[in-house]
PDB file of C-alpha atoms in Angstrom:
ATOM      1  CA  UNK O   1     117.854  33.317 -56.010  1.00  0.00           C
ATOM      2  CA  UNK O   2     117.987  30.371 -53.782  1.00  0.00           C
ATOM      3  CA  UNK O   3     115.043  28.146 -53.261  1.00  0.00           C
ATOM      4  CA  UNK O   4     114.466  27.014 -49.682  1.00  0.00           C
ATOM      5  CA  UNK O   5     112.224  24.106 -48.652  1.00  0.00           C
ATOM      6  CA  UNK O   6     110.855  24.090 -45.204  1.00  0.00           C
ATOM      7  CA  UNK O   7     110.249  20.634 -43.568  1.00  0.00           C
ATOM      8  CA  UNK O   8     107.599  20.555 -40.892  1.00  0.00           C
ATOM      9  CA  UNK O   9     108.084  17.791 -38.326  1.00  0.00           C
ATOM     10  CA  UNK O  10     104.833  16.585 -36.846  1.00  0.00           C
ATOM     11  CA  UNK O  11     104.917  16.426 -32.968  1.00  0.00           C
ATOM     12  CA  UNK O  12     103.667  13.221 -31.480  1.00  0.00           C
ATOM     13  CA  UNK O  13     101.114  14.563 -28.861  1.00  0.00           C
ATOM     14  CA  UNK O  14     100.539  11.032 -27.412  1.00  0.00           C
ATOM     15  CA  UNK O  15     103.969   9.380 -27.387  1.00  0.00           C
ATOM     16  CA  UNK O  16     103.005   6.656 -24.786  1.00  0.00           C
ATOM     17  CA  UNK O  17      99.534   5.863 -26.156  1.00  0.00           C
ATOM     18  CA  UNK O  18      99.537   2.848 -28.324  1.00  0.00           C
ATOM     19  CA  UNK O  19      96.942   2.569 -31.119  1.00  0.00           C
ATOM     20  CA  UNK O  20      93.626   4.420 -30.890  1.00  0.00           C
ATOM     21  CA  UNK O  21      94.402   6.345 -33.977  1.00  0.00           C
ATOM     22  CA  UNK O  22      90.919   7.715 -34.731  1.00  0.00           C
ATOM     23  CA  UNK O  23      90.599   8.906 -31.132  1.00  0.00           C
ATOM     24  CA  UNK O  24      93.952  10.555 -31.227  1.00  0.00           C
ATOM     25  CA  UNK O  25      93.069  12.245 -34.527  1.00  0.00           C
ATOM     26  CA  UNK O  26      90.113  13.772 -33.024  1.00  0.00           C
ATOM     27  CA  UNK O  27      91.913  14.944 -29.879  1.00  0.00           C
ATOM     28  CA  UNK O  28      94.702  16.439 -32.061  1.00  0.00           C
ATOM     29  CA  UNK O  29      91.956  18.409 -33.817  1.00  0.00           C
ATOM     30  CA  UNK O  30      90.637  19.796 -30.515  1.00  0.00           C
ATOM     31  CA  UNK O  31      94.117  20.584 -29.377  1.00  0.00           C
ATOM     32  CA  UNK O  32      94.763  22.681 -32.460  1.00  0.00           C
ATOM     33  CA  UNK O  33      91.437  24.401 -32.037  1.00  0.00           C
ATOM     34  CA  UNK O  34      92.217  25.115 -28.312  1.00  0.00           C
ATOM     35  CA  UNK O  35      95.521  26.781 -29.246  1.00  0.00           C
ATOM     36  CA  UNK O  36      93.543  29.225 -31.390  1.00  0.00           C
ATOM     37  CA  UNK O  37      90.182  29.642 -29.416  1.00  0.00           C
ATOM     38  CA  UNK O  38      91.081  28.495 -25.839  1.00  0.00           C
ATOM     39  CA  UNK O  39      87.898  26.337 -25.914  1.00  0.00           C
ATOM     40  CA  UNK O  40      87.422  22.579 -25.963  1.00  0.00           C
ATOM     41  CA  UNK O  41      83.981  20.937 -26.489  1.00  0.00           C
ATOM     42  CA  UNK O  42      82.591  18.534 -23.856  1.00  0.00           C
ATOM     43  CA  UNK O  43      83.937  15.087 -24.679  1.00  0.00           C
ATOM     44  CA  UNK O  44      82.694  11.648 -23.638  1.00  0.00           C
ATOM     45  CA  UNK O  45      85.031   8.697 -23.990  1.00  0.00           C
ATOM     46  CA  UNK O  46      83.388   5.327 -24.151  1.00  0.00           C
ATOM     47  CA  UNK O  47      85.094   1.848 -23.952  1.00  0.00           C
ATOM     48  CA  UNK O  48      85.182  -1.272 -21.942  1.00  0.00           C
ATOM     49  CA  UNK O  49      87.314  -1.436 -18.799  1.00  0.00           C
ATOM     50  CA  UNK O  50      90.991  -1.361 -19.427  1.00  0.00           C
ATOM     51  CA  UNK O  51      90.782   0.083 -22.823  1.00  0.00           C
ATOM     52  CA  UNK O  52      92.763   3.273 -21.883  1.00  0.00           C
ATOM     53  CA  UNK O  53      90.004   5.862 -21.405  1.00  0.00           C
ATOM     54  CA  UNK O  54      91.597   7.499 -18.364  1.00  0.00           C
ATOM     55  CA  UNK O  55      95.075   7.338 -19.844  1.00  0.00           C
ATOM     56  CA  UNK O  56      94.002   9.079 -23.026  1.00  0.00           C
ATOM     57  CA  UNK O  57      92.072  11.642 -21.067  1.00  0.00           C
ATOM     58  CA  UNK O  58      95.157  12.477 -18.976  1.00  0.00           C
ATOM     59  CA  UNK O  59      97.414  12.593 -22.116  1.00  0.00           C
ATOM     60  CA  UNK O  60      94.931  14.947 -23.794  1.00  0.00           C
ATOM     61  CA  UNK O  61      94.801  17.217 -20.700  1.00  0.00           C
ATOM     62  CA  UNK O  62      98.581  17.535 -20.669  1.00  0.00           C
ATOM     63  CA  UNK O  63      98.333  19.169 -24.198  1.00  0.00           C
ATOM     64  CA  UNK O  64      95.964  21.870 -23.191  1.00  0.00           C
ATOM     65  CA  UNK O  65      98.744  24.435 -22.595  1.00  0.00           C
ATOM     66  CA  UNK O  66      97.909  27.859 -21.271  1.00  0.00           C
ATOM     67  CA  UNK O  67      99.677  30.647 -23.237  1.00  0.00           C
ATOM     68  CA  UNK O  68     100.506  32.801 -20.294  1.00  0.00           C
ATOM     69  CA  UNK O  69     102.234  30.142 -18.212  1.00  0.00           C
ATOM     70  CA  UNK O  70     103.108  27.508 -21.025  1.00  0.00           C
ATOM     71  CA  UNK O  71     101.891  24.910 -18.604  1.00  0.00           C
ATOM     72  CA  UNK O  72      98.894  22.606 -18.979  1.00  0.00           C
ATOM     73  CA  UNK O  73      95.668  23.518 -17.183  1.00  0.00           C
ATOM     74  CA  UNK O  74      95.106  22.018 -13.820  1.00  0.00           C
ATOM     75  CA  UNK O  75      93.753  18.483 -14.187  1.00  0.00           C
ATOM     76  CA  UNK O  76      91.164  17.269 -11.795  1.00  0.00           C
ATOM     77  CA  UNK O  77      89.963  13.613 -11.947  1.00  0.00           C
ATOM     78  CA  UNK O  78      86.703  12.736 -10.389  1.00  0.00           C
ATOM     79  CA  UNK O  79      85.536   9.223  -9.480  1.00  0.00           C
ATOM     80  CA  UNK O  80      81.799   9.623  -9.989  1.00  0.00           C
ATOM     81  CA  UNK O  81      81.059   6.750  -7.548  1.00  0.00           C
ATOM     82  CA  UNK O  82      82.195   9.134  -4.819  1.00  0.00           C
ATOM     83  CA  UNK O  83      79.907  12.002  -5.660  1.00  0.00           C
ATOM     84  CA  UNK O  84      76.901  11.477  -3.507  1.00  0.00           C
ATOM     85  CA  UNK O  85      74.634  14.499  -4.107  1.00  0.00           C
ATOM     86  CA  UNK O  86      74.451  17.937  -5.568  1.00  0.00           C
ATOM     87  CA  UNK O  87      75.230  19.739  -2.429  1.00  0.00           C
ATOM     88  CA  UNK O  88      78.541  17.781  -2.047  1.00  0.00           C
ATOM     89  CA  UNK O  89      79.325  18.459  -5.818  1.00  0.00           C
ATOM     90  CA  UNK O  90      78.735  22.159  -5.421  1.00  0.00           C
ATOM     91  CA  UNK O  91      80.567  22.724  -2.135  1.00  0.00           C
ATOM     92  CA  UNK O  92      83.498  20.312  -2.713  1.00  0.00           C
ATOM     93  CA  UNK O  93      84.115  20.697  -6.453  1.00  0.00           C
ATOM     94  CA  UNK O  94      82.267  23.532  -8.129  1.00  0.00           C
ATOM     95  CA  UNK O  95      83.044  26.337  -5.704  1.00  0.00           C
ATOM     96  CA  UNK O  96      86.711  25.534  -4.912  1.00  0.00           C
ATOM     97  CA  UNK O  97      87.735  24.396  -8.345  1.00  0.00           C
ATOM     98  CA  UNK O  98      85.440  25.867 -11.065  1.00  0.00           C
ATOM     99  CA  UNK O  99      85.315  29.466  -9.990  1.00  0.00           C
ATOM    100  CA  UNK O 100      88.152  31.765 -11.345  1.00  0.00           C
ATOM    101  CA  UNK O 101      90.215  28.716 -12.190  1.00  0.00           C
ATOM    102  CA  UNK O 102      91.644  27.170 -15.417  1.00  0.00           C
ATOM    103  CA  UNK O 103      90.985  23.456 -15.200  1.00  0.00           C
ATOM    104  CA  UNK O 104      90.223  20.287 -17.001  1.00  0.00           C
ATOM    105  CA  UNK O 105      87.783  17.955 -15.319  1.00  0.00           C
ATOM    106  CA  UNK O 106      87.476  14.186 -15.994  1.00  0.00           C
ATOM    107  CA  UNK O 107      84.273  12.644 -14.788  1.00  0.00           C
ATOM    108  CA  UNK O 108      85.284   8.944 -14.674  1.00  0.00           C
ATOM    109  CA  UNK O 109      82.546   6.338 -14.782  1.00  0.00           C
ATOM    110  CA  UNK O 110      80.088   9.069 -15.295  1.00  0.00           C
ATOM    111  CA  UNK O 111      77.193   6.702 -15.568  1.00  0.00           C
ATOM    112  CA  UNK O 112      77.375   6.465 -11.730  1.00  0.00           C
ATOM    113  CA  UNK O 113      76.614  10.103 -11.238  1.00  0.00           C
ATOM    114  CA  UNK O 114      73.535  10.924  -8.971  1.00  0.00           C
ATOM    115  CA  UNK O 115      70.496  12.045 -10.764  1.00  0.00           C
ATOM    116  CA  UNK O 116      70.563  15.567  -9.150  1.00  0.00           C
ATOM    117  CA  UNK O 117      74.183  16.111 -10.325  1.00  0.00           C
ATOM    118  CA  UNK O 118      73.409  14.887 -13.753  1.00  0.00           C
ATOM    119  CA  UNK O 119      70.537  17.394 -14.047  1.00  0.00           C
ATOM    120  CA  UNK O 120      72.898  20.120 -12.853  1.00  0.00           C
ATOM    121  CA  UNK O 121      75.496  19.151 -15.431  1.00  0.00           C
ATOM    122  CA  UNK O 122      72.824  19.664 -18.206  1.00  0.00           C
ATOM    123  CA  UNK O 123      73.045  23.336 -17.302  1.00  0.00           C
ATOM    124  CA  UNK O 124      76.726  23.475 -16.673  1.00  0.00           C
ATOM    125  CA  UNK O 125      77.845  21.839 -19.923  1.00  0.00           C
ATOM    126  CA  UNK O 126      75.126  23.180 -22.224  1.00  0.00           C
ATOM    127  CA  UNK O 127      77.086  24.294 -25.375  1.00  0.00           C
ATOM    128  CA  UNK O 128      76.261  27.733 -26.755  1.00  0.00           C
ATOM    129  CA  UNK O 129      77.798  30.461 -28.944  1.00  0.00           C
ATOM    130  CA  UNK O 130      78.965  32.546 -25.909  1.00  0.00           C
ATOM    131  CA  UNK O 131      80.938  29.567 -24.446  1.00  0.00           C
ATOM    132  CA  UNK O 132      79.499  30.654 -21.030  1.00  0.00           C
ATOM    133  CA  UNK O 133      76.849  29.321 -18.623  1.00  0.00           C
ATOM    134  CA  UNK O 134      75.657  30.346 -15.216  1.00  0.00           C
ATOM    135  CA  UNK O 135      74.610  27.737 -12.694  1.00  0.00           C
ATOM    136  CA  UNK O 136      72.463  28.947  -9.727  1.00  0.00           C
ATOM    137  CA  UNK O 137      72.296  27.113  -6.447  1.00  0.00           C
ATOM    138  CA  UNK O 138      70.686  28.260  -3.280  1.00  0.00           C
ATOM    139  CA  UNK O 139      70.720  31.907  -4.294  1.00  0.00           C
ATOM    140  CA  UNK O 140      74.440  31.972  -5.537  1.00  0.00           C
ATOM    141  CA  UNK O 141      75.439  32.076  -9.164  1.00  0.00           C
ATOM    142  CA  UNK O 142      78.545  30.051 -10.363  1.00  0.00           C
ATOM    143  CA  UNK O 143      79.977  31.127 -13.692  1.00  0.00           C
ATOM    144  CA  UNK O 144      80.999  28.357 -16.004  1.00  0.00           C
ATOM    145  CA  UNK O 145      83.467  29.802 -18.639  1.00  0.00           C
ATOM    146  CA  UNK O 146      84.412  27.273 -21.309  1.00  0.00           C
ATOM    147  CA  UNK O 147      87.460  29.358 -22.025  1.00  0.00           C
ATOM    148  CA  UNK O 148      88.748  28.399 -18.654  1.00  0.00           C
ATOM    149  CA  UNK O 149      87.002  25.065 -17.965  1.00  0.00           C
ATOM    150  CA  UNK O 150      87.116  21.837 -19.971  1.00  0.00           C
ATOM    151  CA  UNK O 151      84.875  18.852 -19.219  1.00  0.00           C
ATOM    152  CA  UNK O 152      85.726  15.401 -20.137  1.00  0.00           C
ATOM    153  CA  UNK O 153      83.547  12.292 -19.265  1.00  0.00           C
ATOM    154  CA  UNK O 154      84.392   8.589 -19.474  1.00  0.00           C
ATOM    155  CA  UNK O 155      82.182   5.561 -19.051  1.00  0.00           C
ATOM    156  CA  UNK O 156      82.036   1.801 -19.709  1.00  0.00           C
ATOM    157  CA  UNK O 157      78.269   1.948 -19.737  1.00  0.00           C
ATOM    158  CA  UNK O 158      77.146   4.764 -22.122  1.00  0.00           C
ATOM    159  CA  UNK O 159      73.631   3.344 -22.281  1.00  0.00           C
ATOM    160  CA  UNK O 160      73.274   4.181 -18.566  1.00  0.00           C
ATOM    161  CA  UNK O 161      74.122   7.855 -19.170  1.00  0.00           C
ATOM    162  CA  UNK O 162      71.145  10.221 -19.286  1.00  0.00           C
ATOM    163  CA  UNK O 163      70.541  10.878 -23.027  1.00  0.00           C
ATOM    164  CA  UNK O 164      70.285  14.613 -22.697  1.00  0.00           C
ATOM    165  CA  UNK O 165      73.812  14.720 -21.067  1.00  0.00           C
ATOM    166  CA  UNK O 166      75.193  12.543 -23.946  1.00  0.00           C
ATOM    167  CA  UNK O 167      73.639  15.081 -26.507  1.00  0.00           C
ATOM    168  CA  UNK O 168      75.914  17.797 -24.900  1.00  0.00           C
ATOM    169  CA  UNK O 169      79.083  15.732 -25.638  1.00  0.00           C
ATOM    170  CA  UNK O 170      81.340  14.866 -28.593  1.00  0.00           C
ATOM    171  CA  UNK O 171      81.463  11.154 -28.216  1.00  0.00           C
ATOM    172  CA  UNK O 172      84.695   9.277 -28.834  1.00  0.00           C
ATOM    173  CA  UNK O 173      84.486   5.486 -28.833  1.00  0.00           C
ATOM    174  CA  UNK O 174      87.853   3.638 -28.418  1.00  0.00           C
ATOM    175  CA  UNK O 175      88.816   0.748 -30.596  1.00  0.00           C
ATOM    176  CA  UNK O 176      89.714  -2.828 -29.494  1.00  0.00           C
ATOM    177  CA  UNK O 177      93.364  -3.416 -29.292  1.00  0.00           C
ATOM    178  CA  UNK O 178      94.906  -5.729 -31.777  1.00  0.00           C
ATOM    179  CA  UNK O 179      97.482  -8.404 -30.687  1.00  0.00           C
ATOM    180  CA  UNK O 180     100.230  -6.265 -32.085  1.00  0.00           C
ATOM    181  CA  UNK O 181      99.087  -3.205 -30.100  1.00  0.00           C
ATOM    182  CA  UNK O 182      98.811  -5.270 -26.944  1.00  0.00           C
ATOM    183  CA  UNK O 183     102.355  -6.544 -27.671  1.00  0.00           C
ATOM    184  CA  UNK O 184     103.500  -2.847 -27.907  1.00  0.00           C
ATOM    185  CA  UNK O 185     101.961  -1.967 -24.601  1.00  0.00           C
ATOM    186  CA  UNK O 186     103.612  -4.973 -22.992  1.00  0.00           C
ATOM    187  CA  UNK O 187     107.061  -3.918 -24.428  1.00  0.00           C
ATOM    188  CA  UNK O 188     106.607  -0.382 -23.344  1.00  0.00           C
ATOM    189  CA  UNK O 189     106.242  -1.652 -19.806  1.00  0.00           C
ATOM    190  CA  UNK O 190     109.140  -4.209 -20.039  1.00  0.00           C
ATOM    191  CA  UNK O 191     111.758  -2.095 -21.729  1.00  0.00           C
ATOM    192  CA  UNK O 192     114.710  -3.688 -19.872  1.00  0.00           C
ATOM    193  CA  UNK O 193     113.650  -7.235 -20.850  1.00  0.00           C
ATOM    194  CA  UNK O 194     114.378  -8.978 -24.118  1.00  0.00           C
ATOM    195  CA  UNK O 195     111.883 -11.438 -25.665  1.00  0.00           C
ATOM    196  CA  UNK O 196     112.777 -14.282 -27.996  1.00  0.00           C
ATOM    197  CA  UNK O 197     111.342 -14.568 -31.494  1.00  0.00           C
ATOM    198  CA  UNK O 198     107.585 -13.968 -31.887  1.00  0.00           C
ATOM    199  CA  UNK O 199     106.934 -14.962 -28.259  1.00  0.00           C
ATOM    200  CA  UNK O 200     104.971 -11.639 -27.474  1.00  0.00           C
ATOM    201  CA  UNK O 201     102.734 -11.450 -30.566  1.00  0.00           C
ATOM    202  CA  UNK O 202     102.128 -15.296 -30.869  1.00  0.00           C
ATOM    203  CA  UNK O 203     101.928 -16.537 -27.278  1.00  0.00           C
ATOM    204  CA  UNK O 204     101.522 -13.701 -24.766  1.00  0.00           C
ATOM    205  CA  UNK O 205      99.274 -11.138 -26.536  1.00  0.00           C
ATOM    206  CA  UNK O 206      96.387 -13.546 -27.208  1.00  0.00           C
ATOM    207  CA  UNK O 207      96.100 -14.155 -23.427  1.00  0.00           C
ATOM    208  CA  UNK O 208      95.430 -10.475 -22.601  1.00  0.00           C
ATOM    209  CA  UNK O 209      91.748 -10.574 -23.377  1.00  0.00           C
ATOM    210  CA  UNK O 210      92.108  -7.471 -25.683  1.00  0.00           C
ATOM    211  CA  UNK O 211      92.748  -5.437 -22.723  1.00  0.00           C
ATOM    212  CA  UNK O 212      95.482  -2.746 -22.283  1.00  0.00           C
ATOM    213  CA  UNK O 213      95.401  -2.915 -18.528  1.00  0.00           C
ATOM    214  CA  UNK O 214      95.890  -6.561 -18.724  1.00  0.00           C
ATOM    215  CA  UNK O 215      98.959  -6.014 -20.802  1.00  0.00           C
ATOM    216  CA  UNK O 216     100.327  -3.718 -18.064  1.00  0.00           C
ATOM    217  CA  UNK O 217      99.583  -6.266 -15.369  1.00  0.00           C
ATOM    218  CA  UNK O 218     101.275  -9.105 -17.366  1.00  0.00           C
ATOM    219  CA  UNK O 219     104.348  -6.840 -17.786  1.00  0.00           C
ATOM    220  CA  UNK O 220     104.658  -6.673 -14.002  1.00  0.00           C
ATOM    221  CA  UNK O 221     104.382 -10.385 -13.591  1.00  0.00           C
ATOM    222  CA  UNK O 222     107.078 -10.862 -16.279  1.00  0.00           C
ATOM    223  CA  UNK O 223     109.261  -8.401 -14.606  1.00  0.00           C
ATOM    224  CA  UNK O 224     108.791 -10.220 -11.303  1.00  0.00           C
ATOM    225  CA  UNK O 225     109.463 -13.665 -12.891  1.00  0.00           C
ATOM    226  CA  UNK O 226     112.662 -12.376 -14.535  1.00  0.00           C
ATOM    227  CA  UNK O 227     113.832 -10.750 -11.286  1.00  0.00           C
ATOM    228  CA  UNK O 228     113.186 -13.824  -9.281  1.00  0.00           C
ATOM    229  CA  UNK O 229     114.852 -16.177 -11.803  1.00  0.00           C
ATOM    230  CA  UNK O 230     117.743 -14.030 -12.941  1.00  0.00           C
ATOM    231  CA  UNK O 231     116.408 -13.987 -16.511  1.00  0.00           C
ATOM    232  CA  UNK O 232     117.529 -11.463 -19.037  1.00  0.00           C
ATOM    233  CA  UNK O 233     115.927 -12.899 -22.208  1.00  0.00           C
ATOM    234  CA  UNK O 234     112.330 -14.128 -21.660  1.00  0.00           C
ATOM    235  CA  UNK O 235     111.909 -17.340 -23.781  1.00  0.00           C
ATOM    236  CA  UNK O 236     109.081 -19.782 -24.493  1.00  0.00           C
ATOM    237  CA  UNK O 237     110.136 -22.055 -21.561  1.00  0.00           C
ATOM    238  CA  UNK O 238     109.942 -19.008 -19.216  1.00  0.00           C
ATOM    239  CA  UNK O 239     106.376 -18.176 -20.523  1.00  0.00           C
ATOM    240  CA  UNK O 240     105.324 -21.825 -20.071  1.00  0.00           C
ATOM    241  CA  UNK O 241     106.663 -21.742 -16.584  1.00  0.00           C
ATOM    242  CA  UNK O 242     104.841 -18.451 -15.773  1.00  0.00           C
ATOM    243  CA  UNK O 243     101.610 -19.833 -17.247  1.00  0.00           C
ATOM    244  CA  UNK O 244     101.860 -22.806 -15.061  1.00  0.00           C
ATOM    245  CA  UNK O 245     102.526 -20.826 -11.988  1.00  0.00           C
ATOM    246  CA  UNK O 246      99.800 -18.256 -12.483  1.00  0.00           C
ATOM    247  CA  UNK O 247      97.385 -20.605 -14.152  1.00  0.00           C
ATOM    248  CA  UNK O 248      97.322 -18.544 -17.447  1.00  0.00           C
ATOM    249  CA  UNK O 249      95.119 -20.411 -20.003  1.00  0.00           C
ATOM    250  CA  UNK O 250      94.661 -20.072 -23.731  1.00  0.00           C
ATOM    251  CA  UNK O 251      93.105 -16.670 -24.736  1.00  0.00           C
ATOM    252  CA  UNK O 252      93.338 -15.669 -21.054  1.00  0.00           C
ATOM    253  CA  UNK O 253      90.046 -17.356 -20.173  1.00  0.00           C
ATOM    254  CA  UNK O 254      89.463 -17.714 -16.495  1.00  0.00           C
ATOM    255  CA  UNK O 255      88.252 -20.568 -14.361  1.00  0.00           C
ATOM    256  CA  UNK O 256      84.631 -19.552 -14.313  1.00  0.00           C
ATOM    257  CA  UNK O 257      84.719 -19.340 -18.257  1.00  0.00           C
ATOM    258  CA  UNK O 258      86.502 -22.707 -18.557  1.00  0.00           C
ATOM    259  CA  UNK O 259      83.912 -24.318 -16.224  1.00  0.00           C
ATOM    260  CA  UNK O 260      81.209 -22.855 -18.531  1.00  0.00           C
ATOM    261  CA  UNK O 261      82.840 -24.344 -21.663  1.00  0.00           C
ATOM    262  CA  UNK O 262      83.354 -27.629 -20.042  1.00  0.00           C
ATOM    263  CA  UNK O 263      79.537 -27.886 -19.240  1.00  0.00           C
ATOM    264  CA  UNK O 264      78.747 -27.205 -22.867  1.00  0.00           C
ATOM    265  CA  UNK O 265      81.395 -29.709 -24.120  1.00  0.00           C
ATOM    266  CA  UNK O 266      79.931 -32.402 -21.807  1.00  0.00           C
ATOM    267  CA  UNK O 267      76.180 -31.700 -22.294  1.00  0.00           C
ATOM    268  CA  UNK O 268      75.866 -30.176 -25.743  1.00  0.00           C
ATOM    269  CA  UNK O 269      73.111 -27.587 -26.142  1.00  0.00           C
ATOM    270  CA  UNK O 270      72.100 -26.385 -22.596  1.00  0.00           C
ATOM    271  CA  UNK O 271      69.352 -24.011 -21.616  1.00  0.00           C
ATOM    272  CA  UNK O 272      70.243 -21.069 -19.420  1.00  0.00           C
ATOM    273  CA  UNK O 273      68.362 -22.356 -16.336  1.00  0.00           C
ATOM    274  CA  UNK O 274      69.987 -25.714 -16.541  1.00  0.00           C
ATOM    275  CA  UNK O 275      73.383 -24.088 -16.950  1.00  0.00           C
ATOM    276  CA  UNK O 276      72.819 -21.942 -13.920  1.00  0.00           C
ATOM    277  CA  UNK O 277      72.134 -25.046 -11.898  1.00  0.00           C
ATOM    278  CA  UNK O 278      75.222 -26.889 -13.109  1.00  0.00           C
ATOM    279  CA  UNK O 279      77.558 -23.862 -12.542  1.00  0.00           C
ATOM    280  CA  UNK O 280      75.764 -22.956  -9.325  1.00  0.00           C
ATOM    281  CA  UNK O 281      75.499 -19.305 -10.556  1.00  0.00           C
ATOM    282  CA  UNK O 282      72.553 -17.075 -11.122  1.00  0.00           C
ATOM    283  CA  UNK O 283      71.351 -16.572 -14.678  1.00  0.00           C
ATOM    284  CA  UNK O 284      72.159 -12.924 -14.455  1.00  0.00           C
ATOM    285  CA  UNK O 285      75.716 -13.655 -13.348  1.00  0.00           C
ATOM    286  CA  UNK O 286      76.174 -15.984 -16.252  1.00  0.00           C
ATOM    287  CA  UNK O 287      74.938 -13.425 -18.693  1.00  0.00           C
ATOM    288  CA  UNK O 288      76.839 -10.483 -17.212  1.00  0.00           C
ATOM    289  CA  UNK O 289      80.106 -12.179 -16.328  1.00  0.00           C
ATOM    290  CA  UNK O 290      80.785 -15.625 -17.783  1.00  0.00           C
ATOM    291  CA  UNK O 291      79.405 -15.226 -21.258  1.00  0.00           C
ATOM    292  CA  UNK O 292      80.595 -11.878 -22.365  1.00  0.00           C
ATOM    293  CA  UNK O 293      84.190 -12.687 -23.216  1.00  0.00           C
ATOM    294  CA  UNK O 294      83.412 -16.117 -24.483  1.00  0.00           C
ATOM    295  CA  UNK O 295      80.958 -14.366 -27.023  1.00  0.00           C
ATOM    296  CA  UNK O 296      83.624 -11.855 -28.028  1.00  0.00           C
ATOM    297  CA  UNK O 297      85.910 -14.967 -28.757  1.00  0.00           C
ATOM    298  CA  UNK O 298      83.019 -16.514 -30.758  1.00  0.00           C
ATOM    299  CA  UNK O 299      83.332 -19.567 -28.430  1.00  0.00           C
ATOM    300  CA  UNK O 300      79.626 -19.947 -27.719  1.00  0.00           C
ATOM    301  CA  UNK O 301      76.299 -19.769 -29.738  1.00  0.00           C
ATOM    302  CA  UNK O 302      73.304 -18.282 -27.932  1.00  0.00           C
ATOM    303  CA  UNK O 303      69.806 -19.118 -29.298  1.00  0.00           C
ATOM    304  CA  UNK O 304      66.297 -19.900 -28.143  1.00  0.00           C
ATOM    305  CA  UNK O 305      67.246 -23.564 -27.817  1.00  0.00           C
ATOM    306  CA  UNK O 306      70.062 -22.888 -25.452  1.00  0.00           C
ATOM    307  CA  UNK O 307      73.799 -22.354 -25.375  1.00  0.00           C
ATOM    308  CA  UNK O 308      76.332 -24.542 -27.287  1.00  0.00           C
ATOM    309  CA  UNK O 309      79.970 -24.481 -28.328  1.00  0.00           C
ATOM    310  CA  UNK O 310      81.106 -23.129 -31.645  1.00  0.00           C
ATOM    311  CA  UNK O 311      83.707 -24.595 -33.860  1.00  0.00           C
ATOM    312  CA  UNK O 312      86.239 -22.204 -32.611  1.00  0.00           C
ATOM    313  CA  UNK O 313      85.782 -23.483 -29.093  1.00  0.00           C
ATOM    314  CA  UNK O 314      85.925 -27.040 -30.161  1.00  0.00           C
ATOM    315  CA  UNK O 315      89.106 -26.258 -32.034  1.00  0.00           C
ATOM    316  CA  UNK O 316      90.668 -24.789 -28.811  1.00  0.00           C
ATOM    317  CA  UNK O 317      89.799 -27.977 -26.880  1.00  0.00           C
ATOM    318  CA  UNK O 318      91.314 -30.104 -29.681  1.00  0.00           C
ATOM    319  CA  UNK O 319      94.559 -28.054 -29.529  1.00  0.00           C
ATOM    320  CA  UNK O 320      94.469 -28.174 -25.545  1.00  0.00           C
ATOM    321  CA  UNK O 321      92.808 -31.428 -24.589  1.00  0.00           C
ATOM    322  CA  UNK O 322      94.185 -31.069 -21.047  1.00  0.00           C
ATOM    323  CA  UNK O 323      91.667 -28.278 -20.471  1.00  0.00           C
ATOM    324  CA  UNK O 324      88.792 -30.678 -20.404  1.00  0.00           C
ATOM    325  CA  UNK O 325      90.052 -32.153 -17.120  1.00  0.00           C
ATOM    326  CA  UNK O 326      92.364 -29.368 -15.937  1.00  0.00           C
ATOM    327  CA  UNK O 327      91.976 -28.875 -12.092  1.00  0.00           C
TER     328      UNK O 327
END
């Protein structure tokens, strides 16, 4: 008798999605369940802008293969800012695309949905053992069959989404990208360019603000630089030249954030209303724009006494003293 060993090769369902391993594991679970049941639960992706919510949703949708055609279900991406009211939603989306169709819908930036559409979605997406709902509008009934329709939602502001709608979702929060992962995204988008040494991980990745979309945009800048300067291997001197040309600063901080840090470096602990006057910005703009990334970097300390630099910010200025008077 001959013993045979069967080796199973795991298929990578998300070959171009860097990182996000917990999210990908959850999606793989739902893909395997879909292959058996034909049903996917309502899913909500939450993450800051540029973290890859839409890309991951598209990749997931490509894996929802219909057994009769061996093709993925039709994928329909909706910008929720363009949905004005329930009538428009019913007439332009529900009737033409949800009736008698197999489709996956992504409601992108779903915190911007109008209230009447949100209320309708409570009925449409309500999970139940029958995997079937009926939505009534002006005397007509629209069937919602979860064996045919899949609903994905994505938002940067989950706290703005109606709590009852969130309760109908399986929530998936995306992770921050590490410098190594940002470097991988950059390399995926610059596959014809060579980089010297640890240039990507040590110098470029830290300027990408933890943002996958920033990595893609930086890749485009590097490709353009190499094309314009006939560069095949991107070296430190090339990166320094690009930083000088595009005004790329340490950690990717922008001019407004640098101005903020300079004000604290010059004045010490500053109260918000004084800072608003010095920066000629509203207090709301400072809190919602200038401070968020600086807090993520642990560059500022916010207390009842005011705002002041942390040791990490002072260390950055020590290493880059020209930033204190950079024009």
